[in-house]
PDB file of C-alpha atoms in Angstrom:
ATOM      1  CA  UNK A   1      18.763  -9.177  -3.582  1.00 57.00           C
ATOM      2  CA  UNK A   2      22.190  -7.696  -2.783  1.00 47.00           C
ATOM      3  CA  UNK A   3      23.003  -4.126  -3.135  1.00 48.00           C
ATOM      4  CA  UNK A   4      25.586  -2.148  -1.616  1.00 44.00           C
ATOM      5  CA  UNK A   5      24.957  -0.123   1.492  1.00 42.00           C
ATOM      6  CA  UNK A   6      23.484   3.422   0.522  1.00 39.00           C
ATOM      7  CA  UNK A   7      22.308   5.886   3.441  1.00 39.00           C
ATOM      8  CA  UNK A   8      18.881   6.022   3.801  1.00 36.00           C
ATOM      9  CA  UNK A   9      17.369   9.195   2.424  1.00 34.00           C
ATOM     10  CA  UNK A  10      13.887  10.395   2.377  1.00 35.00           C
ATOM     11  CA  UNK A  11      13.149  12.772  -0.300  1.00 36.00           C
ATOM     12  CA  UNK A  12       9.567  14.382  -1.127  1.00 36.00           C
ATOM     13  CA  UNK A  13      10.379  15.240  -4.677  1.00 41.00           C
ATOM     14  CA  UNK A  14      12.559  13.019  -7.158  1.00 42.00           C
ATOM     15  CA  UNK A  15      14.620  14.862  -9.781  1.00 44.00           C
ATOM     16  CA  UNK A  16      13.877  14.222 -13.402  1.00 44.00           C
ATOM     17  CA  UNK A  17      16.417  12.689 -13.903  1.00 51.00           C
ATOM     18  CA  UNK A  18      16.616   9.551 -11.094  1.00 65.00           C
ATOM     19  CA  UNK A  19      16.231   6.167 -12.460  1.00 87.00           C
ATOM     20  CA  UNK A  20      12.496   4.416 -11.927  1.00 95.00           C
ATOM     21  CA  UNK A  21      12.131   3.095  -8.567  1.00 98.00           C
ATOM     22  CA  UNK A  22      11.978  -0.201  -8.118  1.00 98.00           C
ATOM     23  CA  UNK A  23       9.511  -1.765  -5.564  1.00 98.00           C
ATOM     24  CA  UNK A  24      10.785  -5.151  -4.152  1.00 97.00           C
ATOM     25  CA  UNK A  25       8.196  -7.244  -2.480  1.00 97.00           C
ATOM     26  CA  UNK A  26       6.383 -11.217  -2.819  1.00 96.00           C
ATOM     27  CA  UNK A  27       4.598 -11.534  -5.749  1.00 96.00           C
ATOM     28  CA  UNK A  28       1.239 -11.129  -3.780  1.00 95.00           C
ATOM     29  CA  UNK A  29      -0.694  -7.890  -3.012  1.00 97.00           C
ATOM     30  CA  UNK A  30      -0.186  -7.956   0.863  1.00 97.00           C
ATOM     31  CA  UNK A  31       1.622  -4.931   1.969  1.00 97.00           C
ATOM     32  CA  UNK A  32       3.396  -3.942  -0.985  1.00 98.00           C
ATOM     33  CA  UNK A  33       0.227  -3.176  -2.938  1.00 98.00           C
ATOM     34  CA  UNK A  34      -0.219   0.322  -1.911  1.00 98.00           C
ATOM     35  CA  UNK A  35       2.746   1.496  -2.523  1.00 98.00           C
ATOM     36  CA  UNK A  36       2.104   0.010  -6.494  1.00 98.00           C
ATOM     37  CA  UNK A  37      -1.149   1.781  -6.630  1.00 98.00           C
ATOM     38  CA  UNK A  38       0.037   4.970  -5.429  1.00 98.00           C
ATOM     39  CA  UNK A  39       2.903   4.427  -7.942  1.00 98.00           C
ATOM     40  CA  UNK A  40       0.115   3.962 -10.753  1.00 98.00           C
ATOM     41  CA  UNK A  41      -2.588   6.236 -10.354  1.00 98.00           C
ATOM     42  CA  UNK A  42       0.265   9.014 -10.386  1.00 97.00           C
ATOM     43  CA  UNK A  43       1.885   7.693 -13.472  1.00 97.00           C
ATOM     44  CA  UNK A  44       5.470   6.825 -12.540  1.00 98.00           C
ATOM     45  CA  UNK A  45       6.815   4.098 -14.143  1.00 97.00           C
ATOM     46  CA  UNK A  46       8.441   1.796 -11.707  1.00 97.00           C
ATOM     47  CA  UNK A  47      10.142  -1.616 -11.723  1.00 97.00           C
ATOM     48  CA  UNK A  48       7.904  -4.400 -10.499  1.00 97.00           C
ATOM     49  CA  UNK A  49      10.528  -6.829  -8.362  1.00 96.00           C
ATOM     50  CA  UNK A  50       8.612  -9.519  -7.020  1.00 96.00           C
ATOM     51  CA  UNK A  51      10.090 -12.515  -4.928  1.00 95.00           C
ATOM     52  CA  UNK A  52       8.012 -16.141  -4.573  1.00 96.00           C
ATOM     53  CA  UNK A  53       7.651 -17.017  -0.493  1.00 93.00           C
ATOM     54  CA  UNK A  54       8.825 -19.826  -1.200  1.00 95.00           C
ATOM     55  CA  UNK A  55      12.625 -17.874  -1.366  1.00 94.00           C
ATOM     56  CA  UNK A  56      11.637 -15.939   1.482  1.00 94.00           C
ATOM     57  CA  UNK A  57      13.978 -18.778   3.694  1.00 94.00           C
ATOM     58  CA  UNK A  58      16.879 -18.692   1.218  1.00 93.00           C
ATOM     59  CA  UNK A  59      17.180 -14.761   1.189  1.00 92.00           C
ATOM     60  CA  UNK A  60      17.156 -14.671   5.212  1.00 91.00           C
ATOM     61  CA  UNK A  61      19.423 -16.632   5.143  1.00 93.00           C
ATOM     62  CA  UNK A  62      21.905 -15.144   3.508  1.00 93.00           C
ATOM     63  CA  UNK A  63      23.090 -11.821   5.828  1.00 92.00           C
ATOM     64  CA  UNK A  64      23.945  -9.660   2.696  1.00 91.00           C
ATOM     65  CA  UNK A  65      20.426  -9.770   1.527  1.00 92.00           C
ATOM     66  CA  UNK A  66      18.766  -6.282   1.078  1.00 93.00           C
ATOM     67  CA  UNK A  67      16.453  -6.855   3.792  1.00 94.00           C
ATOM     68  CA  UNK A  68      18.528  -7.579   6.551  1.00 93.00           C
ATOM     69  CA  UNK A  69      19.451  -3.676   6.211  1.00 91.00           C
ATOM     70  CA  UNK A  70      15.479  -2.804   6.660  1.00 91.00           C
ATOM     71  CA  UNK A  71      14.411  -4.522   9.847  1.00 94.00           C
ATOM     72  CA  UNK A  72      14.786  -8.037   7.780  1.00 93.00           C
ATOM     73  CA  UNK A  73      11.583  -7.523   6.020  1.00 93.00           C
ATOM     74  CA  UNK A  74      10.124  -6.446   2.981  1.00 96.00           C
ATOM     75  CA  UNK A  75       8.713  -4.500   0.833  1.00 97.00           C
ATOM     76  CA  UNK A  76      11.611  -2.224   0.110  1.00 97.00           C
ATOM     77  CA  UNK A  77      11.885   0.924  -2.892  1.00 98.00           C
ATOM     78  CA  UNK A  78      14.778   1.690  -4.735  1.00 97.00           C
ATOM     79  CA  UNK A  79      14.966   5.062  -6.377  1.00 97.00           C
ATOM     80  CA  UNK A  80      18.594   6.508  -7.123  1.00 95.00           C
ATOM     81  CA  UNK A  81      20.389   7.119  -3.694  1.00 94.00           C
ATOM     82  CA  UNK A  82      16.861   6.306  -1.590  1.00 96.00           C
ATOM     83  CA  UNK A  83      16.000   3.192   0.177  1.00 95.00           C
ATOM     84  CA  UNK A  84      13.106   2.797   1.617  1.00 97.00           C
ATOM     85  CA  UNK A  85      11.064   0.642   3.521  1.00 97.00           C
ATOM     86  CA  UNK A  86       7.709  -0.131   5.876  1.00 97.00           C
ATOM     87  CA  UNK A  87       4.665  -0.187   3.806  1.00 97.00           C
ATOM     88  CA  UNK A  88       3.851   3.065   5.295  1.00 97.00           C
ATOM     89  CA  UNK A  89       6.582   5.027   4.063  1.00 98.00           C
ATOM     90  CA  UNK A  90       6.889   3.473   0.765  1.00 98.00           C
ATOM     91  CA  UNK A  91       3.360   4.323  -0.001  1.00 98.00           C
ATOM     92  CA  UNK A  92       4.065   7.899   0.921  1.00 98.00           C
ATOM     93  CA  UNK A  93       6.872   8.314  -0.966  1.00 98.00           C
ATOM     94  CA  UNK A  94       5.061   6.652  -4.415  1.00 98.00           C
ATOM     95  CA  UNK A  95       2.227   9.708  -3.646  1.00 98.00           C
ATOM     96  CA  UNK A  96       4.968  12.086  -3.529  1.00 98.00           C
ATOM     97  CA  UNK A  97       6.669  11.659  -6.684  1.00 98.00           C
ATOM     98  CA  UNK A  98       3.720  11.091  -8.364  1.00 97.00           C
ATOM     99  CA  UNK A  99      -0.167  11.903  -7.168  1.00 97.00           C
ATOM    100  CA  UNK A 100       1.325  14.391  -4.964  1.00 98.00           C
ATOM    101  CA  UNK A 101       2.995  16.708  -7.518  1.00 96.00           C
ATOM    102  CA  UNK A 102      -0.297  16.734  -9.266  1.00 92.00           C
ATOM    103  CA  UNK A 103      -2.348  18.161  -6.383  1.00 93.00           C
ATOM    104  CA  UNK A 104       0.319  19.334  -3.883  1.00 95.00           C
ATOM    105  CA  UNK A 105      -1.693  18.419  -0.250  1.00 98.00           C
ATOM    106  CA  UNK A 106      -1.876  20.947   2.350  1.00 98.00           C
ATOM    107  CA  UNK A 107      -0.272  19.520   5.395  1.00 98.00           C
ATOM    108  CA  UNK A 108      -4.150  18.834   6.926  1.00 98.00           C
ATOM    109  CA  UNK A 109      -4.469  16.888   3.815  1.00 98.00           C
ATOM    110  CA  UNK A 110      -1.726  14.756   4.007  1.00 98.00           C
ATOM    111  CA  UNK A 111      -2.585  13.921   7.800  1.00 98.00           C
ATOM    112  CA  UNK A 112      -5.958  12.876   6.574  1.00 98.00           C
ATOM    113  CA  UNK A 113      -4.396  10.771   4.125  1.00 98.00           C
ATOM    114  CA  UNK A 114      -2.200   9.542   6.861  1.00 98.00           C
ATOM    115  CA  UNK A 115      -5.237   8.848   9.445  1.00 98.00           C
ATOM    116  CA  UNK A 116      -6.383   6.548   5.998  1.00 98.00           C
ATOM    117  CA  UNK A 117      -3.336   4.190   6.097  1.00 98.00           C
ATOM    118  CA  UNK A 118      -3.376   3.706   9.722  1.00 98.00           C
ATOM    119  CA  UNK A 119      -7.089   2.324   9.122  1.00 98.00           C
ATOM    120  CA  UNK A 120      -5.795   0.354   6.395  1.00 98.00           C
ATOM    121  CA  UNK A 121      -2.545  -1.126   8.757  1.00 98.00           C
ATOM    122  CA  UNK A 122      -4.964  -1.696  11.388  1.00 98.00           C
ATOM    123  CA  UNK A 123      -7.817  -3.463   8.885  1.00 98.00           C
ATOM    124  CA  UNK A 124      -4.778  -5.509   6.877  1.00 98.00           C
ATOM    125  CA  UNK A 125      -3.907  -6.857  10.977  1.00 97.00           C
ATOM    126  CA  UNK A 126      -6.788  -7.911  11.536  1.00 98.00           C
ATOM    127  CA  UNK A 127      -7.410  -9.537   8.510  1.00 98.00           C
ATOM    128  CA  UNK A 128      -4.013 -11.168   8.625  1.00 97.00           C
ATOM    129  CA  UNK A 129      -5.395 -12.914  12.145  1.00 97.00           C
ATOM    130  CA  UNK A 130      -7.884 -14.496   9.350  1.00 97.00           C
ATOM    131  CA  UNK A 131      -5.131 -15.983   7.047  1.00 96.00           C
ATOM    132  CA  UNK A 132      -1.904 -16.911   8.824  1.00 95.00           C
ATOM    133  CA  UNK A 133      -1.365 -19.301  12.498  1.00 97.00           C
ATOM    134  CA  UNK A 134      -2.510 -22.322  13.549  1.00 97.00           C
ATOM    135  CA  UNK A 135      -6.158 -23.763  12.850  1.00 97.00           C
ATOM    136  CA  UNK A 136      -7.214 -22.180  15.907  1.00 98.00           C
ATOM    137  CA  UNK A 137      -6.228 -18.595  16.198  1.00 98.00           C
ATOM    138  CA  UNK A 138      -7.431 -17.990  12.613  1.00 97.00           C
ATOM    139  CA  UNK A 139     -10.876 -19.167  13.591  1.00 97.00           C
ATOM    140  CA  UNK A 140     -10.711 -16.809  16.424  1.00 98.00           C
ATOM    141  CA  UNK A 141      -9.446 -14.279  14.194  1.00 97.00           C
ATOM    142  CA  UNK A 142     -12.399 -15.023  11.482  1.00 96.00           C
ATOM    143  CA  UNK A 143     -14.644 -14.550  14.442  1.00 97.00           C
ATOM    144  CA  UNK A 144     -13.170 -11.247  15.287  1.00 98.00           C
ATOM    145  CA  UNK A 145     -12.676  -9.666  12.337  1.00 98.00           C
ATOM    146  CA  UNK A 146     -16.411  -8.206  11.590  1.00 98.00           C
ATOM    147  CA  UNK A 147     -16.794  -6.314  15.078  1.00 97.00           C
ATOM    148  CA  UNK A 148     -12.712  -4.945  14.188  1.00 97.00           C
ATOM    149  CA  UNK A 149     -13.610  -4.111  10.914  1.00 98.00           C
ATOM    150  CA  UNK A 150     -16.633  -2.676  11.823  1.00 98.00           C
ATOM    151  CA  UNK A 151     -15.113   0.157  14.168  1.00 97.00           C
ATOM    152  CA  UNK A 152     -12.585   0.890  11.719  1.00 98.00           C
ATOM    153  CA  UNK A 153     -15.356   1.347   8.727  1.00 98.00           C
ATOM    154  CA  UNK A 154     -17.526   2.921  10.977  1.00 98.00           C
ATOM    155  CA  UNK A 155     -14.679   5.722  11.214  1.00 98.00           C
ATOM    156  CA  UNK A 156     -13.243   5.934   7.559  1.00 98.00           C
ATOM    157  CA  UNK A 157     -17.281   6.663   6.767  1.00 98.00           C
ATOM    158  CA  UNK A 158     -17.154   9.287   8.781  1.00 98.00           C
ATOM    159  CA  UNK A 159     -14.361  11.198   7.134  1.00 98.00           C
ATOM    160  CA  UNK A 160     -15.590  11.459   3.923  1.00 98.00           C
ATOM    161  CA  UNK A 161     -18.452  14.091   2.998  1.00 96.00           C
ATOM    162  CA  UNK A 162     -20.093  14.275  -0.382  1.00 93.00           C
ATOM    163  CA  UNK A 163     -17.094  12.761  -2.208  1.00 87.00           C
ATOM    164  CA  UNK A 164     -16.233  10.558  -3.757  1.00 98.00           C
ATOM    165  CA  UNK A 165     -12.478  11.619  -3.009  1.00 98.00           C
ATOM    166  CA  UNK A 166     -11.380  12.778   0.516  1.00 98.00           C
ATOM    167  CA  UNK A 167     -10.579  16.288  -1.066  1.00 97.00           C
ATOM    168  CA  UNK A 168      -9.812  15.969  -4.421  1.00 97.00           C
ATOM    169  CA  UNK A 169     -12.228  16.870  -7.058  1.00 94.00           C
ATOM    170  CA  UNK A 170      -9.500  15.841 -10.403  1.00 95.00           C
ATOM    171  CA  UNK A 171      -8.320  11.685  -8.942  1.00 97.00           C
ATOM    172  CA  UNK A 172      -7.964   9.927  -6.251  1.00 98.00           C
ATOM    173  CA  UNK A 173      -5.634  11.071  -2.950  1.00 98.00           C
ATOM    174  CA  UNK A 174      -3.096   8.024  -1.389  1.00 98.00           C
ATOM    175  CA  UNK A 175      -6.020   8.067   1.436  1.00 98.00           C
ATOM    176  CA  UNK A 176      -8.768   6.999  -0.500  1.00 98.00           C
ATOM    177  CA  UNK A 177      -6.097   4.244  -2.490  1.00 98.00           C
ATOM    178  CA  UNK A 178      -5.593   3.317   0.822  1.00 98.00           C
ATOM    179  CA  UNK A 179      -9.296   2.456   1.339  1.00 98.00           C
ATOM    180  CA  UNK A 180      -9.412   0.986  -2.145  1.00 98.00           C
ATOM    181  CA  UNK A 181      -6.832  -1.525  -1.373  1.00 98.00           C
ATOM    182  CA  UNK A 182      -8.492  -2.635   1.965  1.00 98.00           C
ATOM    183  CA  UNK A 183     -11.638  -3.517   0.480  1.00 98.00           C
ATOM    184  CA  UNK A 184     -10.988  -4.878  -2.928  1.00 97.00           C
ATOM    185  CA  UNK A 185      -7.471  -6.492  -2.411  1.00 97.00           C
ATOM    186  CA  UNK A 186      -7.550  -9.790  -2.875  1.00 94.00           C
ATOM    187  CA  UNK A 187      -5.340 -10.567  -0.109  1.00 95.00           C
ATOM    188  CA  UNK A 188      -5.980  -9.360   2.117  1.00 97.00           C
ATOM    189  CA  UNK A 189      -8.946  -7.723   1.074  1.00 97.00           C
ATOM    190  CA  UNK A 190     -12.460  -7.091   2.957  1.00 98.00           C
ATOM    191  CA  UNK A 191     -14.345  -8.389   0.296  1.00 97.00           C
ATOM    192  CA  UNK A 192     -12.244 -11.203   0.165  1.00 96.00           C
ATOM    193  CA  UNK A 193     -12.947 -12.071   3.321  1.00 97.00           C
ATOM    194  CA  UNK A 194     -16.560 -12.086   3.715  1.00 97.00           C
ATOM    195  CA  UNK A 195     -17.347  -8.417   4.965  1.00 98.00           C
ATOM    196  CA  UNK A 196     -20.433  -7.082   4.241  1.00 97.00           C
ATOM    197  CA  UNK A 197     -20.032  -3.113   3.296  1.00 98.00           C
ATOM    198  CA  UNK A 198     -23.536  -2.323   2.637  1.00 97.00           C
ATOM    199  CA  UNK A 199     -23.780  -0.211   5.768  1.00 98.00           C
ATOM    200  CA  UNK A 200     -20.751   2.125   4.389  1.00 98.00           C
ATOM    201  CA  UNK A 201     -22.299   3.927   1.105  1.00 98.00           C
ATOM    202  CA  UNK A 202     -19.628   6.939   1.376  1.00 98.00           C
ATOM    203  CA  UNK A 203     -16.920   4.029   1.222  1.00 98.00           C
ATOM    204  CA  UNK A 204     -18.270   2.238  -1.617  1.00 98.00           C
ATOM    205  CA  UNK A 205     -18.465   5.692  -3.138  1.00 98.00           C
ATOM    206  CA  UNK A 206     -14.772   6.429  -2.562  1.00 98.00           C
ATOM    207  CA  UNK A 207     -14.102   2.776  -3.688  1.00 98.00           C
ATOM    208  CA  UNK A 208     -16.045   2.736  -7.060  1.00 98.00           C
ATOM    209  CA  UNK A 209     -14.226   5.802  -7.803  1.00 98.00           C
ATOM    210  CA  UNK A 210     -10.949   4.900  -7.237  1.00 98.00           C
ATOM    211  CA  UNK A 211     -11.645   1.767  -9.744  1.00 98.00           C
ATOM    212  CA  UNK A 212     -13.095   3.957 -12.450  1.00 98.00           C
ATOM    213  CA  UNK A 213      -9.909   6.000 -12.512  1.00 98.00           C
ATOM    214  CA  UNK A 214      -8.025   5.140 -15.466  1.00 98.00           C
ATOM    215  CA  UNK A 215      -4.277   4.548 -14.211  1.00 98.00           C
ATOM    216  CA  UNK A 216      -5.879   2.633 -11.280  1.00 98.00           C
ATOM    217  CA  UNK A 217      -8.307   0.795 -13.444  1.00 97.00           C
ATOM    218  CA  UNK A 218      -5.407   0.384 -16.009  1.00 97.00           C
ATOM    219  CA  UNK A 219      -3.303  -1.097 -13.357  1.00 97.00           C
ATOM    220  CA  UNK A 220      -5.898  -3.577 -12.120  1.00 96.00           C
ATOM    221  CA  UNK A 221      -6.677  -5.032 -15.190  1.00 95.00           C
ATOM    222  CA  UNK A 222      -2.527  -5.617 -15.567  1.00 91.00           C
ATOM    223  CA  UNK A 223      -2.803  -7.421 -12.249  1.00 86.00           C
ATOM    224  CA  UNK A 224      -5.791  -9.641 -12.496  1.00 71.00           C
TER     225      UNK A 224
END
């Protein structure tokens, strides 16, 4: 996990002729599993770099890990000259080199996609409140969550219309990924924890669309 220190460039197009990016993250969904969806359902090939918690200690501990140049946290991309991280970035730049080119988002667009992974940070905290602390503040977290979840569903619902995308007619945009990922990831995932969606049919729209694409649904069967 040691590379030598490159400027950190954000680019919304990557040349033909870069090297595949490389996501580095734990071998979990968790934050970095955007960014890997966004990467599949445009189509770029990417490398996969995934770290066991366990090491999560050991690389801290050494100050020429990569992370200690990104806020000492991960997931981080790789791609030529660019490094990259915070989940929200990273899944913005996997859209841009890949769904994005397809479909080329007006600048409303892209904010709506943006709005969509601000729900999904704010769903993924509050399901995090579920999974990680003491005994305690994850039973008041469990006890929280539905009312939380609930105001941020009750929003997402609103944004979409007929669907099943958020504006495209051809695939799914990085906002409705976004949605995918916070209802059917298993970790943190809505379903996964308990959250009943019935009252949301435009999301389960959005959501069984996403899954019946066929990079996203090839990716998902990959995962498990």
């Amino acid at each position: 996990l040691k590379h030598q220190h490159v400027p950190c460039i954000l680019l919304f197009f990557a040349p033909a002729t870069m090297s595949k990016p490389e996501l580095i993250y734990f071998d979990g969904p968790g934050r970095g599993e955007l960014a890997r969806l966004a990467f599949s359902a445009g189509g770029v090939e990417f490398t996969d770099t995934r770290h066991a918690m366990a090491d999560w200690p050991k690389i801290l501990a050494d100050p020429e890990a990569l992370p200690h140049q990104f806020f000492g946290q991960m997931p981080i991309i790789l791609h030529g000259d660019v490094k990259l991280a915070q989940s929200v970035a990273l899944s913005n730049y996997a859209a841009d080199i890949g769904i994005n080119t397809k479909s080329n988002p007006t600048a409303a667009q892209r904010g709506l996609d943006n709005m969509m992974l601000g729900a999904h940070s704010d769903l993924q905290a509050a399901m995090y409140k579920v999974l990680f602390g003491s005994d305690d503040s994850k039973a008041a977290g469990k006890e929280a969550l539905p009312a939380a979840a609930a105001k941020t569903l009750k929003g997402i619902e609103g944004a979409y219309g007929e669907g099943p995308f958020l504006y495209r007619t051809d695939g799914p945009s990085l906002g409705d990924l976004a949605v995918f990922d916070a209802v059917t990831s298993p970790f943190p995932g809505l379903k996964a924890c308990g959250i009943d969606l019935e009252a949301y049919p435009k999301i389960n729209k959005a959501v069984a669309a996403v899954a019946d694409d066929a990079n996203v649904k090839a990716y998902c069967q990959k995962r498990g």
